[in-house]
Amino acid sequence: SSLKILLLVFILWANWELLAPYIAKDTPNPFAPLLFISHRIPDTPEDDPCYQKGYLDLAFLAYYIVFWSFVRQTITVYLCRPAAKWFGIRRETKLDRFGEQGYAVLYFAFTGVWGLLIMRQLPTWWYRTEHFWLEYPHWKMQPQLKTYYLMQASYWCQQLIVLLLGLEKPRKDYNELVAHHFVTLWMVGWSYLINLTYIGHAVYLSMDIPDSVLGLSKLLNYIQWHRTKTATFTVLLVVWTYFRHWLNWVMLYSVWFEFDLMPESSKQWSPKDGVWLTWWMKYQMFAPMLLLQCLNLFWYFLILRIAWRYVFARHFEVSRVLT
């Protein structure tokens, strides 16, 4: 179904591109905002265009929610299920879980690398948090940053729809996952609205890289590659600690203590000028990031519990052999 919707929009866009020069010359393609980012800033050069936010971003968001539905189904059904069966997995529940984690690994690995490449072009590399606020508002976006932001938002919206509609079997941490999706959309959506795209991008990156390693660790657990699974879990522990906790605390520190680094002219509520950061906005940014850290600590506890049980089990096994 999602493929049919995607193809219909693409065909309508392509037909307009082919026929418009003869029928409605110089008339913008009404289907273009669904496939491509909109609201280019007119006075930016052709070889280095910049974009701002606008209402047509909602059309792009809607189209790519459908796009991620298609990608998710394609990867889980046509790639991951055959791979799982090849590894000897037969139970339907495990086949579904293997597909979900396989999709997560591919998605987060892709967006993690993409996010790194974008951050290398920004003054915030590597988490130079003072640039979250200097020269605010950051309303002019490079096309890569705007596309990345909206593609990520569409992914999280699609995943939230999957959870709320019960399209995948609920996990034990279902409530925490739903809360995590709401907090993520609150934080990055609000940061996009008020032109704090640098900090929103940094939050995305801090989540994606450890999530790719987490998904890989789960896949290895399903196929019972014990040594590789142990090594990957060790890497996960380090990566998760650094990205999901240390860097999150770095960003929380920045929101609380570096907020006033922005220009004095930006410390007001004036949406028409692109500035929104009156004094109480510090708390509006700090609250979802703190909630995200609380959720991260919940999963960190589960990861540490697994590590403790593994170490304790290994110690017990060694002791039993020695005695």
PDB file of C-alpha atoms in Angstrom:
ATOM      1  CA  SER A   1       0.000   0.000   0.000  1.00  0.00           C
ATOM      2  CA  SER A   2       2.761   2.448   0.896  1.00  0.00           C
ATOM      3  CA  LEU A   3       4.570   1.710  -2.375  1.00  0.00           C
ATOM      4  CA  LYS A   4       1.421   2.528  -4.367  1.00  0.00           C
ATOM      5  CA  ILE A   5       1.088   5.879  -2.585  1.00  0.00           C
ATOM      6  CA  LEU A   6       4.766   6.690  -3.179  1.00  0.00           C
ATOM      7  CA  LEU A   7       4.578   5.776  -6.860  1.00  0.00           C
ATOM      8  CA  LEU A   8       1.344   7.718  -7.391  1.00  0.00           C
ATOM      9  CA  VAL A   9       2.913  10.924  -6.054  1.00  0.00           C
ATOM     10  CA  PHE A  10       6.103  10.344  -8.063  1.00  0.00           C
ATOM     11  CA  ILE A  11       4.147   9.750 -11.300  1.00  0.00           C
ATOM     12  CA  LEU A  12       2.072  12.903 -10.746  1.00  0.00           C
ATOM     13  CA  TRP A  13       5.256  14.895 -10.123  1.00  0.00           C
ATOM     14  CA  ALA A  14       6.981  13.429 -13.206  1.00  0.00           C
ATOM     15  CA  ASN A  15       3.963  14.081 -15.449  1.00  0.00           C
ATOM     16  CA  TRP A  16       3.836  17.699 -14.317  1.00  0.00           C
ATOM     17  CA  GLU A  17       7.558  18.094 -15.059  1.00  0.00           C
ATOM     18  CA  LEU A  18       7.043  16.677 -18.561  1.00  0.00           C
ATOM     19  CA  LEU A  19       3.820  18.477 -19.484  1.00  0.00           C
ATOM     20  CA  ALA A  20       4.039  21.801 -17.647  1.00  0.00           C
ATOM     21  CA  PRO A  21       6.494  23.426 -20.137  1.00  0.00           C
ATOM     22  CA  TYR A  22       3.788  23.049 -22.814  1.00  0.00           C
ATOM     23  CA  ILE A  23       0.670  23.721 -20.727  1.00  0.00           C
ATOM     24  CA  ALA A  24       1.578  25.859 -17.709  1.00  0.00           C
ATOM     25  CA  LYS A  25       5.055  27.220 -18.224  1.00  0.00           C
ATOM     26  CA  ASP A  26       6.798  28.693 -15.153  1.00  0.00           C
ATOM     27  CA  THR A  27       4.091  27.267 -12.864  1.00  0.00           C
ATOM     28  CA  PRO A  28       5.649  25.519  -9.827  1.00  0.00           C
ATOM     29  CA  ASN A  29       5.118  21.780  -9.595  1.00  0.00           C
ATOM     30  CA  PRO A  30       2.470  21.318  -6.851  1.00  0.00           C
ATOM     31  CA  PHE A  31       3.794  17.820  -6.061  1.00  0.00           C
ATOM     32  CA  ALA A  32       7.416  18.886  -5.573  1.00  0.00           C
ATOM     33  CA  PRO A  33       7.033  19.785  -1.856  1.00  0.00           C
ATOM     34  CA  LEU A  34       6.100  16.164  -1.162  1.00  0.00           C
ATOM     35  CA  LEU A  35       9.346  14.803  -2.605  1.00  0.00           C
ATOM     36  CA  PHE A  36      11.806  17.646  -2.051  1.00  0.00           C
ATOM     37  CA  ILE A  37      12.501  20.197   0.660  1.00  0.00           C
ATOM     38  CA  SER A  38      10.863  23.598   0.199  1.00  0.00           C
ATOM     39  CA  HIS A  39      11.259  27.234   1.270  1.00  0.00           C
ATOM     40  CA  ARG A  40      14.582  28.075  -0.282  1.00  0.00           C
ATOM     41  CA  ILE A  41      15.835  31.513   0.730  1.00  0.00           C
ATOM     42  CA  PRO A  42      15.668  33.536  -2.510  1.00  0.00           C
ATOM     43  CA  ASP A  43      18.853  35.590  -2.117  1.00  0.00           C
ATOM     44  CA  THR A  44      21.148  32.588  -1.515  1.00  0.00           C
ATOM     45  CA  PRO A  45      23.469  31.573  -4.393  1.00  0.00           C
ATOM     46  CA  GLU A  46      22.665  28.707  -6.739  1.00  0.00           C
ATOM     47  CA  ASP A  47      25.835  26.823  -5.796  1.00  0.00           C
ATOM     48  CA  ASP A  48      25.269  27.230  -2.053  1.00  0.00           C
ATOM     49  CA  PRO A  49      21.511  27.473  -1.368  1.00  0.00           C
ATOM     50  CA  CYS A  50      20.030  27.812   2.103  1.00  0.00           C
ATOM     51  CA  TYR A  51      16.548  26.965   3.329  1.00  0.00           C
ATOM     52  CA  GLN A  52      14.209  28.091   6.064  1.00  0.00           C
ATOM     53  CA  LYS A  53      11.281  26.311   7.686  1.00  0.00           C
ATOM     54  CA  GLY A  54       7.719  26.688   6.445  1.00  0.00           C
ATOM     55  CA  TYR A  55       4.302  25.053   6.207  1.00  0.00           C
ATOM     56  CA  LEU A  56       5.228  22.982   3.149  1.00  0.00           C
ATOM     57  CA  ASP A  57       7.597  21.024   5.404  1.00  0.00           C
ATOM     58  CA  LEU A  58       4.474  19.240   6.643  1.00  0.00           C
ATOM     59  CA  ALA A  59       3.863  17.872   3.141  1.00  0.00           C
ATOM     60  CA  PHE A  60       7.432  16.556   2.977  1.00  0.00           C
ATOM     61  CA  LEU A  61       7.002  15.053   6.439  1.00  0.00           C
ATOM     62  CA  ALA A  62       3.769  13.274   5.473  1.00  0.00           C
ATOM     63  CA  TYR A  63       5.243  11.789   2.291  1.00  0.00           C
ATOM     64  CA  TYR A  64       8.311  10.427   4.044  1.00  0.00           C
ATOM     65  CA  ILE A  65       6.265   8.888   6.847  1.00  0.00           C
ATOM     66  CA  VAL A  66       4.826   6.728   4.067  1.00  0.00           C
ATOM     67  CA  PHE A  67       8.325   6.282   2.636  1.00  0.00           C
ATOM     68  CA  TRP A  68       9.690   4.893   5.925  1.00  0.00           C
ATOM     69  CA  SER A  69       6.679   2.578   6.163  1.00  0.00           C
ATOM     70  CA  PHE A  70       7.670   1.119   2.799  1.00  0.00           C
ATOM     71  CA  VAL A  71      11.374   0.876   3.714  1.00  0.00           C
ATOM     72  CA  ARG A  72      10.595  -0.731   7.057  1.00  0.00           C
ATOM     73  CA  GLN A  73       8.324  -3.367   5.554  1.00  0.00           C
ATOM     74  CA  THR A  74      10.741  -4.092   2.713  1.00  0.00           C
ATOM     75  CA  ILE A  75      13.729  -4.589   5.005  1.00  0.00           C
ATOM     76  CA  THR A  76      11.931  -6.612   7.675  1.00  0.00           C
ATOM     77  CA  VAL A  77      10.032  -8.915   5.277  1.00  0.00           C
ATOM     78  CA  TYR A  78      12.290  -9.305   2.264  1.00  0.00           C
ATOM     79  CA  LEU A  79      15.751  -8.951   3.813  1.00  0.00           C
ATOM     80  CA  CYS A  80      15.716  -9.758   7.516  1.00  0.00           C
ATOM     81  CA  ARG A  81      13.223 -12.651   7.594  1.00  0.00           C
ATOM     82  CA  PRO A  82      15.138 -14.714   4.989  1.00  0.00           C
ATOM     83  CA  ALA A  83      18.394 -13.910   6.808  1.00  0.00           C
ATOM     84  CA  ALA A  84      16.904 -15.006  10.141  1.00  0.00           C
ATOM     85  CA  LYS A  85      15.678 -18.279   8.642  1.00  0.00           C
ATOM     86  CA  TRP A  86      19.126 -18.871   7.160  1.00  0.00           C
ATOM     87  CA  PHE A  87      20.537 -18.589  10.702  1.00  0.00           C
ATOM     88  CA  GLY A  88      18.038 -21.208  11.877  1.00  0.00           C
ATOM     89  CA  ILE A  89      15.463 -18.963  13.531  1.00  0.00           C
ATOM     90  CA  ARG A  90      11.982 -20.441  13.131  1.00  0.00           C
ATOM     91  CA  ARG A  91       9.744 -18.995  15.857  1.00  0.00           C
ATOM     92  CA  GLU A  92       7.447 -16.300  14.488  1.00  0.00           C
ATOM     93  CA  THR A  93       8.065 -13.973  17.427  1.00  0.00           C
ATOM     94  CA  LYS A  94      11.830 -14.147  16.997  1.00  0.00           C
ATOM     95  CA  LEU A  95      11.515 -13.659  13.243  1.00  0.00           C
ATOM     96  CA  ASP A  96       9.576 -10.449  13.885  1.00  0.00           C
ATOM     97  CA  ARG A  97      12.073  -9.234  16.463  1.00  0.00           C
ATOM     98  CA  PHE A  98      14.998 -10.043  14.180  1.00  0.00           C
ATOM     99  CA  GLY A  99      13.360  -7.982  11.425  1.00  0.00           C
ATOM    100  CA  GLU A 100      12.726  -5.033  13.722  1.00  0.00           C
ATOM    101  CA  GLN A 101      16.311  -4.993  14.981  1.00  0.00           C
ATOM    102  CA  GLY A 102      17.754  -5.501  11.510  1.00  0.00           C
ATOM    103  CA  TYR A 103      15.832  -2.457  10.307  1.00  0.00           C
ATOM    104  CA  ALA A 104      16.994  -0.479  13.339  1.00  0.00           C
ATOM    105  CA  VAL A 105      20.651  -1.364  12.715  1.00  0.00           C
ATOM    106  CA  LEU A 106      20.502  -0.293   9.064  1.00  0.00           C
ATOM    107  CA  TYR A 107      18.561   2.883   9.776  1.00  0.00           C
ATOM    108  CA  PHE A 108      20.633   4.113  12.713  1.00  0.00           C
ATOM    109  CA  ALA A 109      23.935   3.192  11.058  1.00  0.00           C
ATOM    110  CA  PHE A 110      22.890   5.218   8.005  1.00  0.00           C
ATOM    111  CA  THR A 111      21.661   8.252   9.951  1.00  0.00           C
ATOM    112  CA  GLY A 112      24.611   8.059  12.343  1.00  0.00           C
ATOM    113  CA  VAL A 113      27.099   8.351   9.471  1.00  0.00           C
ATOM    114  CA  TRP A 114      24.933  10.996   7.774  1.00  0.00           C
ATOM    115  CA  GLY A 115      24.742  13.006  10.982  1.00  0.00           C
ATOM    116  CA  LEU A 116      28.516  12.827  11.461  1.00  0.00           C
ATOM    117  CA  LEU A 117      29.134  14.108   7.936  1.00  0.00           C
ATOM    118  CA  ILE A 118      26.769  17.028   8.527  1.00  0.00           C
ATOM    119  CA  MET A 119      28.256  17.918  11.912  1.00  0.00           C
ATOM    120  CA  ARG A 120      31.722  18.072  10.332  1.00  0.00           C
ATOM    121  CA  GLN A 121      30.449  21.021   8.302  1.00  0.00           C
ATOM    122  CA  LEU A 122      28.955  22.818  11.304  1.00  0.00           C
ATOM    123  CA  PRO A 123      30.670  24.972  13.938  1.00  0.00           C
ATOM    124  CA  THR A 124      29.342  22.525  16.585  1.00  0.00           C
ATOM    125  CA  TRP A 125      31.910  19.839  15.641  1.00  0.00           C
ATOM    126  CA  TRP A 126      32.706  17.899  17.990  1.00  0.00           C
ATOM    127  CA  TYR A 127      29.983  18.999  20.468  1.00  0.00           C
ATOM    128  CA  ARG A 128      31.320  22.539  20.769  1.00  0.00           C
ATOM    129  CA  THR A 129      28.171  23.463  22.606  1.00  0.00           C
ATOM    130  CA  GLU A 130      28.766  27.217  22.773  1.00  0.00           C
ATOM    131  CA  HIS A 131      27.810  27.324  19.097  1.00  0.00           C
ATOM    132  CA  PHE A 132      24.321  26.131  19.988  1.00  0.00           C
ATOM    133  CA  TRP A 133      23.734  29.723  21.101  1.00  0.00           C
ATOM    134  CA  LEU A 134      26.279  31.979  19.398  1.00  0.00           C
ATOM    135  CA  GLU A 135      24.862  33.779  16.368  1.00  0.00           C
ATOM    136  CA  TYR A 136      21.338  32.577  17.187  1.00  0.00           C
ATOM    137  CA  PRO A 137      18.872  32.302  15.430  1.00  0.00           C
ATOM    138  CA  HIS A 138      20.119  29.516  13.166  1.00  0.00           C
ATOM    139  CA  TRP A 139      17.201  29.804  10.763  1.00  0.00           C
ATOM    140  CA  LYS A 140      19.275  29.472   7.588  1.00  0.00           C
ATOM    141  CA  MET A 141      19.792  25.759   6.957  1.00  0.00           C
ATOM    142  CA  GLN A 142      22.030  24.001   4.473  1.00  0.00           C
ATOM    143  CA  PRO A 143      19.953  21.592   2.337  1.00  0.00           C
ATOM    144  CA  GLN A 144      21.680  18.579   3.925  1.00  0.00           C
ATOM    145  CA  LEU A 145      20.779  19.705   7.443  1.00  0.00           C
ATOM    146  CA  LYS A 146      17.150  20.471   6.613  1.00  0.00           C
ATOM    147  CA  THR A 147      16.689  17.174   4.743  1.00  0.00           C
ATOM    148  CA  TYR A 148      18.318  15.258   7.614  1.00  0.00           C
ATOM    149  CA  TYR A 149      16.119  16.977  10.181  1.00  0.00           C
ATOM    150  CA  LEU A 150      12.854  16.312   8.370  1.00  0.00           C
ATOM    151  CA  MET A 151      13.765  12.747   7.400  1.00  0.00           C
ATOM    152  CA  GLN A 152      14.542  12.000  11.035  1.00  0.00           C
ATOM    153  CA  ALA A 153      11.287  13.593  12.165  1.00  0.00           C
ATOM    154  CA  SER A 154       9.312  11.520   9.649  1.00  0.00           C
ATOM    155  CA  TYR A 155      11.037   8.341  10.878  1.00  0.00           C
ATOM    156  CA  TRP A 156      10.146   9.020  14.505  1.00  0.00           C
ATOM    157  CA  CYS A 157       6.566   9.906  13.576  1.00  0.00           C
ATOM    158  CA  GLN A 158       6.257   6.653  11.624  1.00  0.00           C
ATOM    159  CA  GLN A 159       7.703   4.643  14.511  1.00  0.00           C
ATOM    160  CA  LEU A 160       5.306   6.274  16.951  1.00  0.00           C
ATOM    161  CA  ILE A 161       2.396   5.341  14.664  1.00  0.00           C
ATOM    162  CA  VAL A 162       3.660   1.738  14.602  1.00  0.00           C
ATOM    163  CA  LEU A 163       3.747   1.641  18.415  1.00  0.00           C
ATOM    164  CA  LEU A 164       0.384   3.332  18.992  1.00  0.00           C
ATOM    165  CA  LEU A 165      -1.441   1.196  16.418  1.00  0.00           C
ATOM    166  CA  GLY A 166       0.151  -2.003  17.729  1.00  0.00           C
ATOM    167  CA  LEU A 167       1.679  -2.903  14.362  1.00  0.00           C
ATOM    168  CA  GLU A 168       4.477  -4.717  16.185  1.00  0.00           C
ATOM    169  CA  LYS A 169       4.214  -6.866  19.284  1.00  0.00           C
ATOM    170  CA  PRO A 170       4.686  -4.695  22.391  1.00  0.00           C
ATOM    171  CA  ARG A 171       7.939  -5.200  24.284  1.00  0.00           C
ATOM    172  CA  LYS A 172       8.372  -5.171  28.042  1.00  0.00           C
ATOM    173  CA  ASP A 173       9.510  -1.540  27.866  1.00  0.00           C
ATOM    174  CA  TYR A 174       6.560  -0.477  25.673  1.00  0.00           C
ATOM    175  CA  ASN A 175       5.548   2.443  27.898  1.00  0.00           C
ATOM    176  CA  GLU A 176       9.120   3.731  28.047  1.00  0.00           C
ATOM    177  CA  LEU A 177       9.420   3.456  24.259  1.00  0.00           C
ATOM    178  CA  VAL A 178       6.230   5.457  23.696  1.00  0.00           C
ATOM    179  CA  ALA A 179       7.421   8.079  26.189  1.00  0.00           C
ATOM    180  CA  HIS A 180      10.811   8.179  24.450  1.00  0.00           C
ATOM    181  CA  HIS A 181       9.173   8.800  21.061  1.00  0.00           C
ATOM    182  CA  PHE A 182       6.983  11.586  22.428  1.00  0.00           C
ATOM    183  CA  VAL A 183       9.909  13.277  24.187  1.00  0.00           C
ATOM    184  CA  THR A 184      12.115  12.989  21.099  1.00  0.00           C
ATOM    185  CA  LEU A 185       9.461  14.524  18.849  1.00  0.00           C
ATOM    186  CA  TRP A 186       8.774  17.234  21.422  1.00  0.00           C
ATOM    187  CA  MET A 187      12.440  18.152  21.674  1.00  0.00           C
ATOM    188  CA  VAL A 188      13.518  18.082  18.043  1.00  0.00           C
ATOM    189  CA  GLY A 189      10.188  19.440  16.779  1.00  0.00           C
ATOM    190  CA  TRP A 190      10.365  22.369  19.144  1.00  0.00           C
ATOM    191  CA  SER A 191      14.039  22.993  18.355  1.00  0.00           C
ATOM    192  CA  TYR A 192      13.143  23.102  14.640  1.00  0.00           C
ATOM    193  CA  LEU A 193      10.291  25.519  15.266  1.00  0.00           C
ATOM    194  CA  ILE A 194      12.384  27.975  17.322  1.00  0.00           C
ATOM    195  CA  ASN A 195      15.485  27.788  15.087  1.00  0.00           C
ATOM    196  CA  LEU A 196      17.723  25.760  17.430  1.00  0.00           C
ATOM    197  CA  THR A 197      18.600  23.242  14.738  1.00  0.00           C
ATOM    198  CA  TYR A 198      22.215  22.816  15.860  1.00  0.00           C
ATOM    199  CA  ILE A 199      21.255  21.411  19.247  1.00  0.00           C
ATOM    200  CA  GLY A 200      18.488  19.258  17.730  1.00  0.00           C
ATOM    201  CA  HIS A 201      20.971  17.761  15.275  1.00  0.00           C
ATOM    202  CA  ALA A 202      23.410  17.043  18.122  1.00  0.00           C
ATOM    203  CA  VAL A 203      20.683  15.222  20.071  1.00  0.00           C
ATOM    204  CA  TYR A 204      19.789  13.106  17.048  1.00  0.00           C
ATOM    205  CA  LEU A 205      23.427  12.097  16.597  1.00  0.00           C
ATOM    206  CA  SER A 206      23.861  11.195  20.269  1.00  0.00           C
ATOM    207  CA  MET A 207      20.934   8.757  19.957  1.00  0.00           C
ATOM    208  CA  ASP A 208      21.588   7.170  16.571  1.00  0.00           C
ATOM    209  CA  ILE A 209      25.135   5.859  16.994  1.00  0.00           C
ATOM    210  CA  PRO A 210      24.507   3.883  20.227  1.00  0.00           C
ATOM    211  CA  ASP A 211      21.156   2.644  18.866  1.00  0.00           C
ATOM    212  CA  SER A 212      22.916   1.055  15.879  1.00  0.00           C
ATOM    213  CA  VAL A 213      25.281  -0.824  18.210  1.00  0.00           C
ATOM    214  CA  LEU A 214      22.373  -1.819  20.466  1.00  0.00           C
ATOM    215  CA  GLY A 215      20.470  -3.289  17.531  1.00  0.00           C
ATOM    216  CA  LEU A 216      23.557  -5.180  16.346  1.00  0.00           C
ATOM    217  CA  SER A 217      24.060  -6.619  19.822  1.00  0.00           C
ATOM    218  CA  LYS A 218      20.470  -7.899  19.825  1.00  0.00           C
ATOM    219  CA  LEU A 219      20.864  -9.464  16.369  1.00  0.00           C
ATOM    220  CA  LEU A 220      23.978 -11.322  17.482  1.00  0.00           C
ATOM    221  CA  ASN A 221      22.111 -12.548  20.538  1.00  0.00           C
ATOM    222  CA  TYR A 222      19.337 -13.960  18.323  1.00  0.00           C
ATOM    223  CA  ILE A 223      21.787 -15.901  16.147  1.00  0.00           C
ATOM    224  CA  GLN A 224      23.861 -16.998  19.180  1.00  0.00           C
ATOM    225  CA  TRP A 225      27.288 -15.819  18.050  1.00  0.00           C
ATOM    226  CA  HIS A 226      28.506 -15.812  21.632  1.00  0.00           C
ATOM    227  CA  ARG A 227      32.031 -14.406  21.322  1.00  0.00           C
ATOM    228  CA  THR A 228      31.045 -11.740  18.824  1.00  0.00           C
ATOM    229  CA  LYS A 229      27.978 -10.950  20.920  1.00  0.00           C
ATOM    230  CA  THR A 230      30.137 -10.460  24.026  1.00  0.00           C
ATOM    231  CA  ALA A 231      32.570  -8.186  22.185  1.00  0.00           C
ATOM    232  CA  THR A 232      29.751  -6.139  20.673  1.00  0.00           C
ATOM    233  CA  PHE A 233      28.012  -5.819  24.039  1.00  0.00           C
ATOM    234  CA  THR A 234      31.260  -4.484  25.533  1.00  0.00           C
ATOM    235  CA  VAL A 235      31.472  -1.908  22.754  1.00  0.00           C
ATOM    236  CA  LEU A 236      27.802  -1.046  23.363  1.00  0.00           C
ATOM    237  CA  LEU A 237      28.479  -0.392  27.044  1.00  0.00           C
ATOM    238  CA  VAL A 238      31.236   2.087  26.184  1.00  0.00           C
ATOM    239  CA  VAL A 239      29.414   3.760  23.286  1.00  0.00           C
ATOM    240  CA  TRP A 240      26.114   4.029  25.186  1.00  0.00           C
ATOM    241  CA  THR A 241      27.846   5.526  28.224  1.00  0.00           C
ATOM    242  CA  TYR A 242      29.604   8.147  26.129  1.00  0.00           C
ATOM    243  CA  PHE A 243      26.854   9.154  23.700  1.00  0.00           C
ATOM    244  CA  ARG A 244      23.668   8.629  25.683  1.00  0.00           C
ATOM    245  CA  HIS A 245      24.978   9.928  29.010  1.00  0.00           C
ATOM    246  CA  TRP A 246      28.181  11.931  28.891  1.00  0.00           C
ATOM    247  CA  LEU A 247      27.234  13.895  25.767  1.00  0.00           C
ATOM    248  CA  ASN A 248      23.680  14.304  27.019  1.00  0.00           C
ATOM    249  CA  TRP A 249      24.972  15.801  30.258  1.00  0.00           C
ATOM    250  CA  VAL A 250      27.273  18.051  28.204  1.00  0.00           C
ATOM    251  CA  MET A 251      24.241  19.340  26.306  1.00  0.00           C
ATOM    252  CA  LEU A 252      22.204  19.745  29.490  1.00  0.00           C
ATOM    253  CA  TYR A 253      25.070  21.783  30.957  1.00  0.00           C
ATOM    254  CA  SER A 254      25.075  23.926  27.835  1.00  0.00           C
ATOM    255  CA  VAL A 255      21.332  24.626  28.040  1.00  0.00           C
ATOM    256  CA  TRP A 256      21.575  25.606  31.694  1.00  0.00           C
ATOM    257  CA  PHE A 257      24.847  27.557  31.754  1.00  0.00           C
ATOM    258  CA  GLU A 258      25.528  28.698  28.170  1.00  0.00           C
ATOM    259  CA  PHE A 259      22.019  29.837  27.258  1.00  0.00           C
ATOM    260  CA  ASP A 260      22.990  33.499  27.769  1.00  0.00           C
ATOM    261  CA  LEU A 261      25.785  33.335  25.182  1.00  0.00           C
ATOM    262  CA  MET A 262      23.266  34.257  22.485  1.00  0.00           C
ATOM    263  CA  PRO A 263      23.112  37.875  21.266  1.00  0.00           C
ATOM    264  CA  GLU A 264      21.103  40.215  23.469  1.00  0.00           C
ATOM    265  CA  SER A 265      18.846  41.014  20.518  1.00  0.00           C
ATOM    266  CA  SER A 266      17.779  37.343  20.404  1.00  0.00           C
ATOM    267  CA  LYS A 267      16.591  37.191  24.011  1.00  0.00           C
ATOM    268  CA  GLN A 268      12.993  37.969  23.175  1.00  0.00           C
ATOM    269  CA  TRP A 269       9.814  36.390  21.836  1.00  0.00           C
ATOM    270  CA  SER A 270       9.601  37.670  18.267  1.00  0.00           C
ATOM    271  CA  PRO A 271       8.638  34.885  15.821  1.00  0.00           C
ATOM    272  CA  LYS A 272       8.501  37.283  12.839  1.00  0.00           C
ATOM    273  CA  ASP A 273      12.229  37.928  13.382  1.00  0.00           C
ATOM    274  CA  GLY A 274      13.001  34.246  13.914  1.00  0.00           C
ATOM    275  CA  VAL A 275      13.870  34.653  17.605  1.00  0.00           C
ATOM    276  CA  TRP A 276      11.962  32.853  20.338  1.00  0.00           C
ATOM    277  CA  LEU A 277      14.377  32.579  23.245  1.00  0.00           C
ATOM    278  CA  THR A 278      12.846  34.597  26.014  1.00  0.00           C
ATOM    279  CA  TRP A 279      14.063  33.647  29.521  1.00  0.00           C
ATOM    280  CA  TRP A 280      11.585  30.806  30.130  1.00  0.00           C
ATOM    281  CA  MET A 281      12.640  28.984  26.943  1.00  0.00           C
ATOM    282  CA  LYS A 282      15.687  27.706  28.818  1.00  0.00           C
ATOM    283  CA  TYR A 283      13.377  25.496  30.861  1.00  0.00           C
ATOM    284  CA  GLN A 284      11.386  24.479  27.777  1.00  0.00           C
ATOM    285  CA  MET A 285      14.610  23.096  26.252  1.00  0.00           C
ATOM    286  CA  PHE A 286      16.010  21.703  29.495  1.00  0.00           C
ATOM    287  CA  ALA A 287      12.886  19.740  30.476  1.00  0.00           C
ATOM    288  CA  PRO A 288      12.651  17.325  27.486  1.00  0.00           C
ATOM    289  CA  MET A 289      16.414  16.767  27.494  1.00  0.00           C
ATOM    290  CA  LEU A 290      16.268  15.880  31.185  1.00  0.00           C
ATOM    291  CA  LEU A 291      13.321  13.544  30.567  1.00  0.00           C
ATOM    292  CA  LEU A 292      15.298  11.910  27.763  1.00  0.00           C
ATOM    293  CA  GLN A 293      18.220  11.428  30.137  1.00  0.00           C
ATOM    294  CA  CYS A 294      15.910   9.792  32.695  1.00  0.00           C
ATOM    295  CA  LEU A 295      14.711   7.338  30.040  1.00  0.00           C
ATOM    296  CA  ASN A 296      18.316   6.721  29.006  1.00  0.00           C
ATOM    297  CA  LEU A 297      19.171   5.930  32.628  1.00  0.00           C
ATOM    298  CA  PHE A 298      16.331   3.396  32.724  1.00  0.00           C
ATOM    299  CA  TRP A 299      17.796   1.519  29.740  1.00  0.00           C
ATOM    300  CA  TYR A 300      21.321   2.016  31.106  1.00  0.00           C
ATOM    301  CA  PHE A 301      20.254   0.198  34.249  1.00  0.00           C
ATOM    302  CA  LEU A 302      18.991  -2.719  32.135  1.00  0.00           C
ATOM    303  CA  ILE A 303      22.255  -2.818  30.164  1.00  0.00           C
ATOM    304  CA  LEU A 304      24.339  -2.772  33.364  1.00  0.00           C
ATOM    305  CA  ARG A 305      22.145  -5.513  34.852  1.00  0.00           C
ATOM    306  CA  ILE A 306      22.820  -7.711  31.821  1.00  0.00           C
ATOM    307  CA  ALA A 307      26.551  -7.004  32.131  1.00  0.00           C
ATOM    308  CA  TRP A 308      26.519  -7.809  35.855  1.00  0.00           C
ATOM    309  CA  ARG A 309      24.649 -11.083  35.330  1.00  0.00           C
ATOM    310  CA  TYR A 310      27.071 -12.099  32.579  1.00  0.00           C
ATOM    311  CA  VAL A 311      30.145 -11.337  34.704  1.00  0.00           C
ATOM    312  CA  PHE A 312      28.612 -13.086  37.726  1.00  0.00           C
ATOM    313  CA  ALA A 313      27.690 -16.135  35.639  1.00  0.00           C
ATOM    314  CA  ARG A 314      31.193 -16.337  34.180  1.00  0.00           C
ATOM    315  CA  HIS A 315      32.710 -16.009  37.657  1.00  0.00           C
ATOM    316  CA  PHE A 316      30.444 -18.760  38.966  1.00  0.00           C
ATOM    317  CA  GLU A 317      31.375 -21.024  36.031  1.00  0.00           C
ATOM    318  CA  VAL A 318      35.118 -20.467  36.540  1.00  0.00           C
ATOM    319  CA  SER A 319      34.791 -21.103  40.264  1.00  0.00           C
ATOM    320  CA  ARG A 320      32.902 -24.317  39.617  1.00  0.00           C
ATOM    321  CA  VAL A 321      35.605 -25.549  37.209  1.00  0.00           C
ATOM    322  CA  LEU A 322      38.418 -24.707  39.649  1.00  0.00           C
ATOM    323  CA  THR A 323      36.732 -26.499  42.515  1.00  0.00           C
TER     324      THR A 323
END
